[in-house]
GROMACS .gro file of C-alpha atoms in nm:
model
  225
    1MET     CA    1  -1.932   1.189   0.227
    2TYR     CA    2  -1.679   0.959   0.066
    3ILE     CA    3  -1.746   0.592  -0.005
    4LEU     CA    4  -1.446   0.359  -0.003
    5TYR     CA    5  -1.463   0.013  -0.157
    6GLY     CA    6  -1.200  -0.207   0.007
    7GLY     CA    7  -1.152  -0.526   0.200
    8ASP     CA    8  -0.899  -0.792   0.303
    9PHE     CA    9  -0.590  -0.838   0.084
   10THR     CA   10  -0.639  -0.497  -0.079
   11ARG     CA   11  -0.457  -0.165  -0.054
   12ALA     CA   12  -0.764   0.002   0.097
   13PRO     CA   13  -0.599   0.042   0.442
   14LEU     CA   14  -0.366   0.299   0.287
   15VAL     CA   15  -0.664   0.515   0.191
   16GLN     CA   16  -0.849   0.446   0.517
   17TRP     CA   17  -0.548   0.565   0.712
   18VAL     CA   18  -0.540   0.897   0.524
   19LEU     CA   19  -0.914   0.939   0.579
   20GLU     CA   20  -0.872   0.868   0.948
   21GLU     CA   21  -0.568   1.095   0.983
   22GLY     CA   22  -0.761   1.376   0.817
   23LYS     CA   23  -1.075   1.306   1.022
   24ILE     CA   24  -1.265   1.283   0.694
   25GLU     CA   25  -1.608   1.121   0.703
   26TYR     CA   26  -1.642   0.807   0.491
   27GLU     CA   27  -1.826   0.479   0.455
   28LEU     CA   28  -1.635   0.154   0.397
   29ARG     CA   29  -1.795  -0.105   0.169
   30LYS     CA   30  -1.612  -0.437   0.173
   31ILE     CA   31  -1.532  -0.626  -0.146
   32ASP     CA   32  -1.432  -0.993  -0.113
   33ILE     CA   33  -1.164  -1.035  -0.377
   34LEU     CA   34  -1.095  -1.394  -0.271
   35ASN     CA   35  -1.443  -1.480  -0.398
   36GLY     CA   36  -1.415  -1.260  -0.705
   37GLU     CA   37  -1.652  -0.980  -0.603
   38HIS     CA   38  -1.423  -0.733  -0.780
   39ARG     CA   39  -1.506  -0.912  -1.108
   40THR     CA   40  -1.884  -0.900  -1.075
   41ALA     CA   41  -2.098  -0.691  -1.306
   42GLU     CA   42  -2.209  -0.480  -1.010
   43PHE     CA   43  -1.855  -0.382  -0.916
   44LEU     CA   44  -1.736  -0.342  -1.275
   45ALA     CA   45  -2.017  -0.091  -1.320
   46ILE     CA   46  -1.845   0.115  -1.048
   47ASN     CA   47  -1.491   0.058  -1.172
   48PRO     CA   48  -1.454  -0.111  -1.513
   49ALA     CA   49  -1.087  -0.175  -1.436
   50GLY     CA   50  -1.194  -0.415  -1.160
   51LEU     CA   51  -0.942  -0.265  -0.919
   52VAL     CA   52  -0.977  -0.224  -0.543
   53PRO     CA   53  -0.975   0.019  -0.367
   54VAL     CA   54  -1.215   0.260  -0.530
   55LEU     CA   55  -1.305   0.595  -0.376
   56ILE     CA   56  -1.635   0.761  -0.459
   57THR     CA   57  -1.600   1.133  -0.400
   58PRO     CA   58  -1.876   1.361  -0.268
   59ASP     CA   59  -1.905   1.481  -0.630
   60GLY     CA   60  -1.982   1.125  -0.743
   61ASP     CA   61  -1.652   1.056  -0.921
   62ALA     CA   62  -1.510   0.702  -0.896
   63LEU     CA   63  -1.134   0.724  -0.841
   64TYR     CA   64  -0.879   0.444  -0.819
   65GLU     CA   65  -0.500   0.382  -0.798
   66VAL     CA   66  -0.402   0.401  -0.436
   67ALA     CA   67  -0.118   0.654  -0.464
   68ALA     CA   68  -0.352   0.889  -0.652
   69LEU     CA   69  -0.621   0.845  -0.387
   70MET     CA   70  -0.385   0.927  -0.102
   71LEU     CA   71  -0.247   1.235  -0.277
   72TYR     CA   72  -0.594   1.347  -0.386
   73LEU     CA   73  -0.727   1.336  -0.029
   74ALA     CA   74  -0.420   1.502   0.120
   75ASP     CA   75  -0.427   1.785  -0.134
   76ARG     CA   76  -0.803   1.837  -0.139
   77HIS     CA   77  -0.823   1.851   0.240
   78GLN     CA   78  -0.493   2.036   0.286
   79LEU     CA   79  -0.335   1.765   0.498
   80THR     CA   80   0.008   1.921   0.475
   81ASP     CA   81   0.131   1.715   0.769
   82LEU     CA   82   0.092   1.410   0.540
   83ALA     CA   83   0.181   1.560   0.201
   84PRO     CA   84   0.384   1.879   0.144
   85SER     CA   85   0.193   2.142  -0.049
   86PRO     CA   86   0.281   2.203  -0.417
   87THR     CA   87   0.488   2.510  -0.321
   88ASP     CA   88   0.674   2.335  -0.037
   89PRO     CA   89   1.044   2.262  -0.110
   90ASP     CA   90   0.986   1.905   0.014
   91ARG     CA   91   0.719   1.842  -0.251
   92GLY     CA   92   0.966   1.718  -0.512
   93PRO     CA   93   1.144   1.461  -0.290
   94PHE     CA   94   0.804   1.358  -0.151
   95LEU     CA   95   0.656   1.288  -0.495
   96SER     CA   96   0.972   1.109  -0.602
   97ALA     CA   97   0.944   0.874  -0.302
   98VAL     CA   98   0.570   0.812  -0.342
   99PHE     CA   99   0.599   0.724  -0.709
  100HIS     CA  100   0.908   0.511  -0.647
  101VAL     CA  101   0.700   0.303  -0.406
  102ALA     CA  102   0.404   0.296  -0.646
  103GLY     CA  103   0.597   0.216  -0.961
  104ASP     CA  104   0.890   0.005  -0.844
  105ILE     CA  105   0.785  -0.161  -0.518
  106GLN     CA  106   0.407  -0.191  -0.533
  107SER     CA  107   0.418  -0.316  -0.893
  108GLU     CA  108   0.647  -0.605  -0.798
  109MET     CA  109   0.439  -0.679  -0.491
  110LYS     CA  110   0.151  -0.744  -0.730
  111ARG     CA  111   0.365  -1.005  -0.903
  112PHE     CA  112   0.457  -1.148  -0.564
  113HIS     CA  113   0.094  -1.185  -0.454
  114PHE     CA  114  -0.059  -1.271  -0.792
  115PRO     CA  115   0.215  -1.471  -0.969
  116HIS     CA  116  -0.038  -1.671  -1.171
  117ARG     CA  117  -0.140  -1.352  -1.352
  118PHE     CA  118   0.212  -1.325  -1.493
  119SER     CA  119   0.275  -1.694  -1.569
  120LEU     CA  120   0.190  -1.883  -1.885
  121ARG     CA  121   0.212  -2.208  -1.689
  122LEU     CA  122   0.115  -2.270  -1.327
  123ALA     CA  123   0.453  -2.435  -1.275
  124ASP     CA  124   0.622  -2.101  -1.343
  125SER     CA  125   0.434  -1.912  -1.072
  126ALA     CA  126   0.683  -1.988  -0.795
  127GLY     CA  127   0.966  -1.855  -1.012
  128VAL     CA  128   0.772  -1.536  -1.085
  129GLN     CA  129   0.711  -1.489  -0.715
  130ASP     CA  130   1.076  -1.546  -0.625
  131LEU     CA  131   1.191  -1.296  -0.888
  132ALA     CA  132   0.940  -1.038  -0.768
  133LYS     CA  133   1.062  -1.069  -0.409
  134THR     CA  134   1.424  -1.035  -0.523
  135LEU     CA  135   1.338  -0.716  -0.715
  136VAL     CA  136   1.145  -0.571  -0.421
  137LEU     CA  137   1.440  -0.634  -0.190
  138SER     CA  138   1.677  -0.465  -0.435
  139ARG     CA  139   1.452  -0.159  -0.437
  140LEU     CA  140   1.419  -0.161  -0.061
  141ASP     CA  141   1.798  -0.158  -0.050
  142ILE     CA  142   1.787   0.172  -0.241
  143MET     CA  143   1.533   0.314   0.004
  144ASN     CA  144   1.748   0.196   0.293
  145MET     CA  145   2.049   0.383   0.156
  146ARG     CA  146   1.842   0.698   0.112
  147LEU     CA  147   1.715   0.672   0.469
  148GLU     CA  148   2.071   0.623   0.595
  149LYS     CA  149   2.170   0.954   0.437
  150ARG     CA  150   1.861   1.159   0.511
  151GLY     CA  151   1.642   0.972   0.761
  152PRO     CA  152   1.489   0.874   0.985
  153TYR     CA  153   1.190   0.954   0.760
  154VAL     CA  154   1.178   0.974   0.383
  155LEU     CA  155   1.181   1.353   0.420
  156GLY     CA  156   1.445   1.359   0.692
  157SER     CA  157   1.297   1.469   1.023
  158ARG     CA  158   0.952   1.519   0.868
  159PHE     CA  159   0.690   1.244   0.863
  160SER     CA  160   0.470   1.205   0.554
  161LEU     CA  161   0.233   0.954   0.398
  162ALA     CA  162   0.530   0.828   0.193
  163ASP     CA  163   0.659   0.667   0.514
  164PHE     CA  164   0.332   0.488   0.583
  165TYR     CA  165   0.310   0.380   0.217
  166LEU     CA  166   0.655   0.221   0.231
  167CYS     CA  167   0.591   0.053   0.567
  168PHE     CA  168   0.264  -0.094   0.442
  169TRP     CA  169   0.453  -0.293   0.178
  170VAL     CA  170   0.726  -0.391   0.424
  171ALA     CA  171   0.453  -0.539   0.644
  172TYR     CA  172   0.302  -0.725   0.349
  173LEU     CA  173   0.630  -0.871   0.228
  174ASP     CA  174   0.827  -0.999   0.526
  175ARG     CA  175   0.851  -0.745   0.804
  176GLU     CA  176   1.096  -0.933   1.025
  177GLY     CA  177   1.323  -1.035   0.738
  178VAL     CA  178   1.324  -0.689   0.580
  179CYS     CA  179   1.395  -0.516   0.909
  180LEU     CA  180   1.685  -0.751   0.985
  181GLN     CA  181   1.836  -0.684   0.643
  182PHE     CA  182   1.776  -0.309   0.629
  183PRO     CA  183   1.839  -0.128   0.961
  184SER     CA  184   1.728   0.216   0.840
  185ILE     CA  185   1.399   0.074   0.716
  186ALA     CA  186   1.364  -0.107   1.050
  187ARG     CA  187   1.405   0.224   1.230
  188LEU     CA  188   1.147   0.387   1.006
  189TYR     CA  189   0.905   0.099   1.056
  190ASP     CA  190   0.932   0.128   1.434
  191LEU     CA  191   0.871   0.503   1.417
  192VAL     CA  192   0.568   0.470   1.191
  193ARG     CA  193   0.425   0.177   1.385
  194SER     CA  194   0.447   0.381   1.706
  195ARG     CA  195   0.198   0.636   1.568
  196PRO     CA  196  -0.142   0.562   1.729
  197SER     CA  197  -0.327   0.605   1.398
  198ALA     CA  198  -0.094   0.363   1.218
  199ILE     CA  199  -0.092   0.082   1.475
  200PRO     CA  200  -0.425  -0.086   1.383
  201TYR     CA  201  -0.357  -0.069   1.009
  202LEU     CA  202  -0.005  -0.207   1.023
  203GLU     CA  203  -0.107  -0.476   1.273
  204GLU     CA  204  -0.388  -0.582   1.040
  205THR     CA  205  -0.152  -0.581   0.743
  206GLU     CA  206   0.092  -0.800   0.935
  207ARG     CA  207  -0.193  -1.044   1.003
  208MET     CA  208  -0.297  -1.042   0.637
  209ALA     CA  209   0.062  -1.113   0.532
  210ALA     CA  210   0.076  -1.410   0.770
  211ALA     CA  211  -0.261  -1.538   0.645
  212TYR     CA  212  -0.146  -1.505   0.285
  213ALA     CA  213   0.172  -1.701   0.359
  214GLU     CA  214  -0.038  -1.982   0.509
  215MET     CA  215  -0.269  -1.989   0.207
  216MET     CA  216   0.030  -2.001  -0.027
  217LYS     CA  217   0.149  -2.316   0.149
  218LYS     CA  218  -0.182  -2.480   0.065
  219LYS     CA  219  -0.212  -2.340  -0.286
  220PRO     CA  220   0.127  -2.246  -0.433
  221GLY     CA  221   0.121  -2.024  -0.739
  222GLY     CA  222  -0.142  -1.773  -0.631
  223VAL     CA  223  -0.447  -1.769  -0.410
  224ILE     CA  224  -0.614  -1.447  -0.520
  225ALA     CA  225  -0.792  -1.400  -0.851
   0.00000   0.00000   0.00000
């Protein structure tokens, strides 16, 4: 059985969704990152990088980096409805989309949510956050253009975990604003959110995004360690 370390304000729902889609047995162990549990000696013994989520495989390996976890599970359990197989012609475009989200969108979302990590002075945190949001929107514009040409999904008429991955970050940024600005992404979001397995995860992510926005009002510059 797999063990998944996750919790609120983490990317664990992405991995949970793949596990649920694949009907793969797992145990969820919550880590409270708001109270620094990901920095404790106990957790660092599991993952010295201090990153959440972490997936413990049935073989006892501790894996992290959410894109890697999703791809690992899809490939190991042959979930070809979520990830094209290595010999599938769609594999190349699929990997390109997944790593675009991981490298260009997710990375800036980290700056958006943790601006204090990238600021020498607390007073600069708001500027770091604004820049990160601007960069995310510019990259979503690229995704919107791609969806206009090939959509409604990242792989045209074929759904994949790349679609859920993108929609997760749309929900965490500003779902209503993004969907108003980018109609093809809005269409994709509606399609993904209509999937029964995706509804609880995207709804929860929307709630977390709203909660984060409220916390930011009380503590500008970063609320999560």
